[in-house]
Amino acid sequence: MSSRQKKSALHEKLMQLRDVTKSTALNKTSIVVDATEYIEELKQKVESLNQEIGTSEMSTVQNSLPVVTVEALEKGFLINVYSEKNSPNLLVSILEAFEKLGLEVLDARVSCTDSFQLEAMFEGDNSKGHAEGLDAQVVEQAVLQAINNLQE
C-alpha cells in the first residue's frame, strides 16, 4: 500500500470516528480525545444501567415471594398458593401444614413445572378438634410458615 493510500484510509477512519462520536474536531489528536471522552460517557451509562438492572432484579426477587390467599368457605377453605420459583418438597411441606391443622383435601390442582401453583379446597376435620376456631388468617400463616421453614 502506498503512503498516500495509507493516509487516505487513516483520514477516512478518523472521519468515521468523528461521526460516531459526534465530534466537531478537525485534527487527529482532538478527534481521538473526543472519542476517549465519548467512550468514558458510554462506560458510565452502561454502569448506571447495570445498577438499575441490579435494583430491578432485587425487586423481582422480592416480588417472587410466594403469594398465599385463603378464602373461608361454609365448611372449610379455598386456598391458592403461587410462587415464581418451585423448590423440592414445597408441596409436601404445604400438605403437612394442612394436615397439622386438621384440614382434609376435597379437591386440588397443582402445577410444579417452572413455577409452583396450588389451588385446593379443604374441609376442616372437626372430629379431631383442630379445625374448630380456625380462620383464614391462621391457615394462611401456617402455609407461609411451612414455606419459610422449607426455604431455611
Coordinates of N, CA and C in Angstrom, one line a residue, residues 9-150:
A9 N -6.8 6.2 3.9 CA -7.5 5.3 4.8 C -7.6 5.7 6.2
L10 N -6.5 6.3 6.7 CA -6.5 6.8 8.1 C -7.4 8.0 8.2
H11 N -7.4 8.9 7.2 CA -8.3 10.0 7.3 C -9.7 9.6 7.2
E12 N -10.0 8.6 6.4 CA -11.4 8.1 6.3 C -11.9 7.5 7.7
K13 N -11.0 6.7 8.3 CA -11.3 6.1 9.6 C -11.5 7.2 10.7
L14 N -10.7 8.2 10.6 CA -10.8 9.3 11.6 C -12.1 10.1 11.4
M15 N -12.6 10.2 10.1 CA -13.8 10.9 9.9 C -15.0 10.0 10.3
Q16 N -14.9 8.7 10.2 CA -15.9 7.8 10.7 C -16.0 7.9 12.2
L17 N -14.8 7.9 12.9 CA -14.7 8.0 14.3 C -15.3 9.4 14.8
R18 N -15.0 10.4 14.0 CA -15.6 11.7 14.3 C -17.1 11.7 14.2
D19 N -17.6 11.1 13.2 CA -19.1 11.0 13.0 C -19.7 10.2 14.2
V20 N -19.1 9.1 14.5 CA -19.7 8.2 15.5 C -19.7 8.9 16.9
T21 N -18.6 9.6 17.2 CA -18.5 10.3 18.5 C -19.2 11.7 18.5
K22 N -19.7 12.1 17.3 CA -20.3 13.4 17.2 C -19.3 14.5 17.5
S23 N -18.1 14.3 17.2 CA -17.0 15.3 17.4 C -17.1 16.4 16.4
T24 N -16.7 17.6 16.8 CA -16.6 18.7 15.8 C -15.1 19.0 15.5
A25 N -14.2 18.2 16.1 CA -12.8 18.5 15.9 C -12.4 18.1 14.5
L26 N -11.3 18.8 14.0 CA -10.8 18.6 12.7 C -9.5 17.9 12.7
N27 N -8.7 18.0 13.7 CA -7.3 17.4 13.7 C -7.4 16.0 14.4
K28 N -6.4 15.2 14.1 CA -6.4 13.8 14.6 C -6.4 13.7 16.1
T29 N -5.6 14.5 16.8 CA -5.5 14.4 18.2 C -6.8 14.8 18.9
S30 N -7.4 15.9 18.4 CA -8.7 16.3 19.0 C -9.8 15.3 18.8
I31 N -9.8 14.6 17.7 CA -10.8 13.6 17.4 C -10.6 12.4 18.3
V32 N -9.4 12.0 18.6 CA -9.1 10.9 19.5 C -9.4 11.3 20.9
V33 N -9.2 12.5 21.3 CA -9.5 13.0 22.7 C -11.1 12.9 22.8
D34 N -11.8 13.4 21.8 CA -13.2 13.4 21.9 C -13.8 12.0 21.9
A35 N -13.1 11.1 21.2 CA -13.6 9.7 21.2 C -13.4 9.1 22.5
T36 N -12.2 9.4 23.2 CA -12.0 8.9 24.5 C -13.0 9.4 25.5
E37 N -13.4 10.6 25.4 CA -14.4 11.2 26.3 C -15.7 10.5 26.1
Y38 N -16.0 10.3 24.8 CA -17.3 9.6 24.4 C -17.3 8.2 25.0
I39 N -16.2 7.5 24.9 CA -16.2 6.1 25.4 C -16.4 6.1 26.9
E40 N -15.8 7.1 27.6 CA -16.0 7.2 29.1 C -17.4 7.5 29.4
E41 N -18.1 8.3 28.7 CA -19.5 8.6 28.9 C -20.3 7.3 28.7
L42 N -20.0 6.5 27.7 CA -20.7 5.3 27.4 C -20.5 4.3 28.6
K43 N -19.3 4.2 29.1 CA -19.0 3.4 30.2 C -19.8 3.7 31.4
Q44 N -20.0 5.0 31.7 CA -20.8 5.5 32.8 C -22.3 5.2 32.6
K45 N -22.7 5.3 31.4 CA -24.1 5.0 31.1 C -24.4 3.5 31.3
V46 N -23.4 2.6 30.8 CA -23.6 1.2 31.0 C -23.6 0.8 32.5
E47 N -22.7 1.4 33.2 CA -22.6 1.2 34.7 C -23.9 1.6 35.3
S48 N -24.4 2.7 35.0 CA -25.7 3.2 35.5 C -26.8 2.2 35.2
L49 N -26.9 1.8 33.9 CA -27.9 0.8 33.5 C -27.8 -0.5 34.3
N50 N -26.5 -1.0 34.5 CA -26.3 -2.2 35.2 C -26.8 -2.1 36.7
Q51 N -26.6 -0.9 37.3 CA -27.1 -0.7 38.6 C -28.6 -0.7 38.6
E52 N -29.3 -0.1 37.6 CA -30.7 -0.1 37.5 C -31.2 -1.5 37.4
I53 N -30.6 -2.3 36.5 CA -31.0 -3.7 36.3 C -30.8 -4.5 37.6
G54 N -29.7 -4.3 38.3 CA -29.5 -4.9 39.6 C -30.6 -4.6 40.6
T55 N -31.0 -3.3 40.7 CA -32.1 -2.9 41.5 C -33.4 -3.6 41.1
S56 N -33.6 -3.6 39.8 CA -34.8 -4.2 39.3 C -34.9 -5.7 39.6
E57 N -33.7 -6.4 39.5 CA -33.7 -7.8 39.8 C -33.9 -8.0 41.3
M58 N -33.4 -7.2 42.1 CA -33.7 -7.3 43.5 C -35.1 -7.2 43.8
S59 N -35.8 -6.2 43.2 CA -37.3 -6.1 43.5 C -38.0 -7.3 42.9
T60 N -37.5 -7.8 41.8 CA -38.2 -9.0 41.2 C -38.0 -10.2 42.1
V61 N -36.8 -10.4 42.7 CA -36.7 -11.4 43.7 C -37.6 -11.3 44.9
Q62 N -37.7 -10.0 45.4 CA -38.6 -9.8 46.5 C -40.1 -10.0 46.1
N63 N -40.4 -9.7 44.8 CA -41.8 -9.9 44.3 C -42.0 -11.4 44.0
S64 N -41.0 -12.2 44.0 CA -41.2 -13.6 43.7 C -41.5 -14.4 44.9
L65 N -41.7 -13.7 46.0 CA -42.1 -14.4 47.3 C -43.4 -15.1 47.0
P66 N -43.7 -16.2 47.7 CA -44.9 -16.9 47.5 C -46.1 -16.0 47.8
V67 N -47.2 -16.2 47.1 CA -48.4 -15.5 47.3 C -49.4 -16.5 47.8
V68 N -50.0 -16.3 49.0 CA -50.9 -17.3 49.6 C -52.2 -16.5 49.8
T69 N -53.3 -17.1 49.3 CA -54.6 -16.5 49.6 C -55.5 -17.6 50.2
V70 N -56.2 -17.3 51.2 CA -57.1 -18.2 51.8 C -58.5 -17.6 51.9
E71 N -59.5 -18.3 51.4 CA -60.8 -17.8 51.5 C -61.6 -18.8 52.3
A72 N -62.3 -18.3 53.4 CA -63.1 -19.1 54.2 C -64.4 -19.5 53.5
L73 N -64.7 -20.8 53.5 CA -66.0 -21.3 52.9 C -66.9 -21.7 54.1
E74 N -68.1 -22.2 53.8 CA -69.0 -22.5 54.8 C -68.4 -23.6 55.7
K75 N -67.8 -24.6 55.1 CA -67.2 -25.7 55.9 C -65.8 -26.0 55.5
G76 N -65.0 -25.0 55.4 CA -63.6 -25.2 55.0 C -63.0 -24.0 54.4
F77 N -62.0 -24.2 53.5 CA -61.3 -23.1 53.0 C -60.9 -23.4 51.5
L78 N -60.8 -22.3 50.7 CA -60.3 -22.4 49.4 C -58.9 -21.7 49.5
I79 N -57.9 -22.5 49.1 CA -56.5 -22.0 49.3 C -55.8 -21.9 48.0
N80 N -55.1 -20.8 47.7 CA -54.3 -20.7 46.5 C -52.9 -20.3 46.9
V81 N -51.9 -21.0 46.4 CA -50.5 -20.7 46.6 C -49.8 -20.6 45.3
Y82 N -49.1 -19.5 45.1 CA -48.3 -19.3 43.9 C -46.9 -18.8 44.2
S83 N -46.0 -19.4 43.6 CA -44.6 -19.0 43.8 C -43.9 -19.1 42.4
E84 N -43.2 -18.0 42.0 CA -42.5 -18.0 40.8 C -41.4 -19.1 40.7
K85 N -40.9 -19.5 41.8 CA -39.9 -20.5 41.9 C -40.4 -21.7 42.6
N86 N -40.2 -22.8 41.9 CA -40.6 -24.1 42.5 C -39.4 -24.7 43.2
S87 N -39.6 -25.3 44.4 CA -38.5 -25.9 45.1 C -38.9 -27.3 45.5
P88 N -37.9 -28.2 45.6 CA -38.2 -29.5 46.0 C -38.9 -29.6 47.4
N89 N -39.8 -30.5 47.5 CA -40.6 -30.7 48.7 C -41.5 -29.6 49.1
L90 N -41.7 -28.6 48.3 CA -42.7 -27.5 48.6 C -44.1 -28.0 48.8
L91 N -44.5 -28.8 47.9 CA -45.9 -29.4 48.0 C -46.0 -30.2 49.3
V92 N -45.0 -31.1 49.6 CA -45.1 -31.9 50.8 C -45.1 -31.0 52.0
S93 N -44.3 -30.0 52.0 CA -44.3 -29.1 53.2 C -45.7 -28.4 53.4
I94 N -46.3 -28.0 52.4 CA -47.6 -27.3 52.5 C -48.6 -28.3 52.9
L95 N -48.6 -29.5 52.3 CA -49.6 -30.5 52.7 C -49.5 -31.0 54.2
E96 N -48.2 -31.0 54.6 CA -48.0 -31.3 56.1 C -48.6 -30.3 57.0
A97 N -48.5 -29.0 56.5 CA -49.1 -27.9 57.3 C -50.6 -28.1 57.4
F98 N -51.2 -28.4 56.2 CA -52.7 -28.6 56.2 C -53.1 -29.8 57.2
E99 N -52.2 -30.8 57.1 CA -52.5 -32.0 58.0 C -52.5 -31.6 59.5
K100 N -51.5 -30.8 59.8 CA -51.3 -30.4 61.2 C -52.5 -29.5 61.7
L101 N -53.1 -28.8 60.7 CA -54.3 -28.0 61.0 C -55.6 -28.8 61.0
G102 N -55.5 -30.1 60.6 CA -56.7 -30.9 60.6 C -57.6 -30.7 59.4
L103 N -57.0 -30.2 58.3 CA -57.7 -29.9 57.1 C -57.7 -31.1 56.1
E104 N -58.8 -31.5 55.6 CA -59.0 -32.6 54.7 C -59.1 -32.1 53.3
V105 N -58.3 -32.5 52.4 CA -58.4 -32.1 51.0 C -59.6 -32.7 50.3
L106 N -60.5 -31.8 49.7 CA -61.6 -32.2 49.0 C -61.3 -32.2 47.5
D107 N -60.6 -31.2 47.0 CA -60.2 -31.1 45.6 C -59.0 -30.3 45.5
A108 N -58.1 -30.6 44.6 CA -56.8 -29.9 44.5 C -56.3 -29.9 43.0
R109 N -55.7 -28.9 42.6 CA -54.9 -28.8 41.4 C -53.6 -28.2 41.7
V110 N -52.5 -28.9 41.2 CA -51.2 -28.5 41.4 C -50.4 -28.5 40.2
S111 N -49.5 -27.4 40.0 CA -48.6 -27.4 38.9 C -47.2 -27.1 39.5
C112 N -46.3 -27.9 39.2 CA -44.9 -27.7 39.7 C -43.9 -27.7 38.6
T113 N -44.1 -27.1 37.5 CA -43.1 -27.1 36.4 C -42.1 -26.0 36.7
D114 N -42.2 -24.9 36.1 CA -41.2 -23.8 36.4 C -41.6 -23.0 37.6
S115 N -42.9 -22.8 37.8 CA -43.4 -22.1 39.0 C -44.2 -23.1 39.8
F116 N -44.7 -22.7 40.9 CA -45.5 -23.6 41.7 C -46.8 -22.9 41.9
Q117 N -47.9 -23.7 41.6 CA -49.2 -23.3 41.8 C -50.0 -24.4 42.5
L118 N -50.8 -24.0 43.5 CA -51.7 -24.9 44.2 C -53.0 -24.2 44.4
E119 N -54.0 -24.9 44.0 CA -55.4 -24.4 44.3 C -56.1 -25.6 44.9
A120 N -56.6 -25.4 46.1 CA -57.2 -26.6 46.8 C -58.4 -26.1 47.6
M121 N -59.3 -27.1 47.7 CA -60.5 -26.8 48.6 C -60.3 -27.8 49.8
F122 N -60.5 -27.3 51.0 CA -60.3 -28.1 52.1 C -61.5 -28.0 53.0
E123 N -61.7 -29.1 53.8 CA -62.8 -29.2 54.8 C -62.1 -29.4 56.1
G124 N -62.6 -28.6 57.1 CA -62.0 -28.8 58.4 C -62.5 -30.1 59.0
D125 N -61.6 -30.8 59.7 CA -61.9 -32.1 60.4 C -62.2 -31.8 61.8
N126 N -63.5 -31.4 62.1 CA -63.9 -31.1 63.4 C -63.9 -32.2 64.4
S127 N -63.8 -33.4 63.9 CA -63.8 -34.6 64.9 C -62.4 -34.6 65.6
K128 N -61.4 -34.1 65.0 CA -60.1 -34.0 65.7 C -60.0 -32.8 66.5
G129 N -60.9 -31.9 66.4 CA -60.9 -30.6 67.2 C -59.9 -29.6 66.7
H130 N -59.1 -29.8 65.6 CA -58.2 -28.9 65.1 C -58.8 -27.7 64.4
A131 N -59.8 -28.0 63.5 CA -60.3 -27.0 62.6 C -61.3 -26.1 63.3
E132 N -61.8 -26.4 64.4 CA -62.7 -25.5 65.1 C -61.9 -24.3 65.5
G133 N -62.5 -23.1 65.2 CA -61.8 -21.9 65.6 C -60.8 -21.4 64.6
L134 N -60.5 -22.2 63.5 CA -59.6 -21.8 62.5 C -60.2 -20.7 61.7
D135 N -59.4 -19.7 61.3 CA -59.9 -18.8 60.4 C -58.9 -18.7 59.2
A136 N -59.2 -17.9 58.2 CA -58.4 -17.9 57.0 C -57.0 -17.4 57.3
Q137 N -56.9 -16.4 58.2 CA -55.6 -15.9 58.6 C -54.7 -16.9 59.2
V138 N -55.2 -17.7 60.1 CA -54.4 -18.8 60.7 C -53.9 -19.8 59.7
V139 N -54.8 -20.2 58.8 CA -54.4 -21.1 57.7 C -53.3 -20.5 56.9
E140 N -53.5 -19.2 56.5 CA -52.5 -18.5 55.6 C -51.2 -18.5 56.3
Q141 N -51.1 -18.1 57.6 CA -49.9 -18.1 58.4 C -49.2 -19.4 58.5
A142 N -50.0 -20.5 58.6 CA -49.4 -21.8 58.7 C -48.8 -22.2 57.3
V143 N -49.4 -21.9 56.2 CA -48.8 -22.2 54.9 C -47.6 -21.4 54.7
L144 N -47.6 -20.1 55.0 CA -46.4 -19.3 54.9 C -45.3 -19.8 55.7
Q145 N -45.6 -20.2 57.0 CA -44.6 -20.7 57.8 C -44.0 -22.0 57.3
A146 N -44.8 -22.8 56.7 CA -44.3 -24.1 56.1 C -43.3 -23.8 54.9
I147 N -43.7 -22.8 54.1 CA -42.8 -22.4 53.0 C -41.5 -21.8 53.5
N148 N -41.6 -20.9 54.5 CA -40.4 -20.3 55.1 C -39.5 -21.3 55.7
N149 N -40.1 -22.3 56.4 CA -39.2 -23.4 57.0 C -38.5 -24.2 56.0
L150 N -39.1 -24.4 54.8 CA -38.5 -25.1 53.8 C -37.4 -24.3 53.1

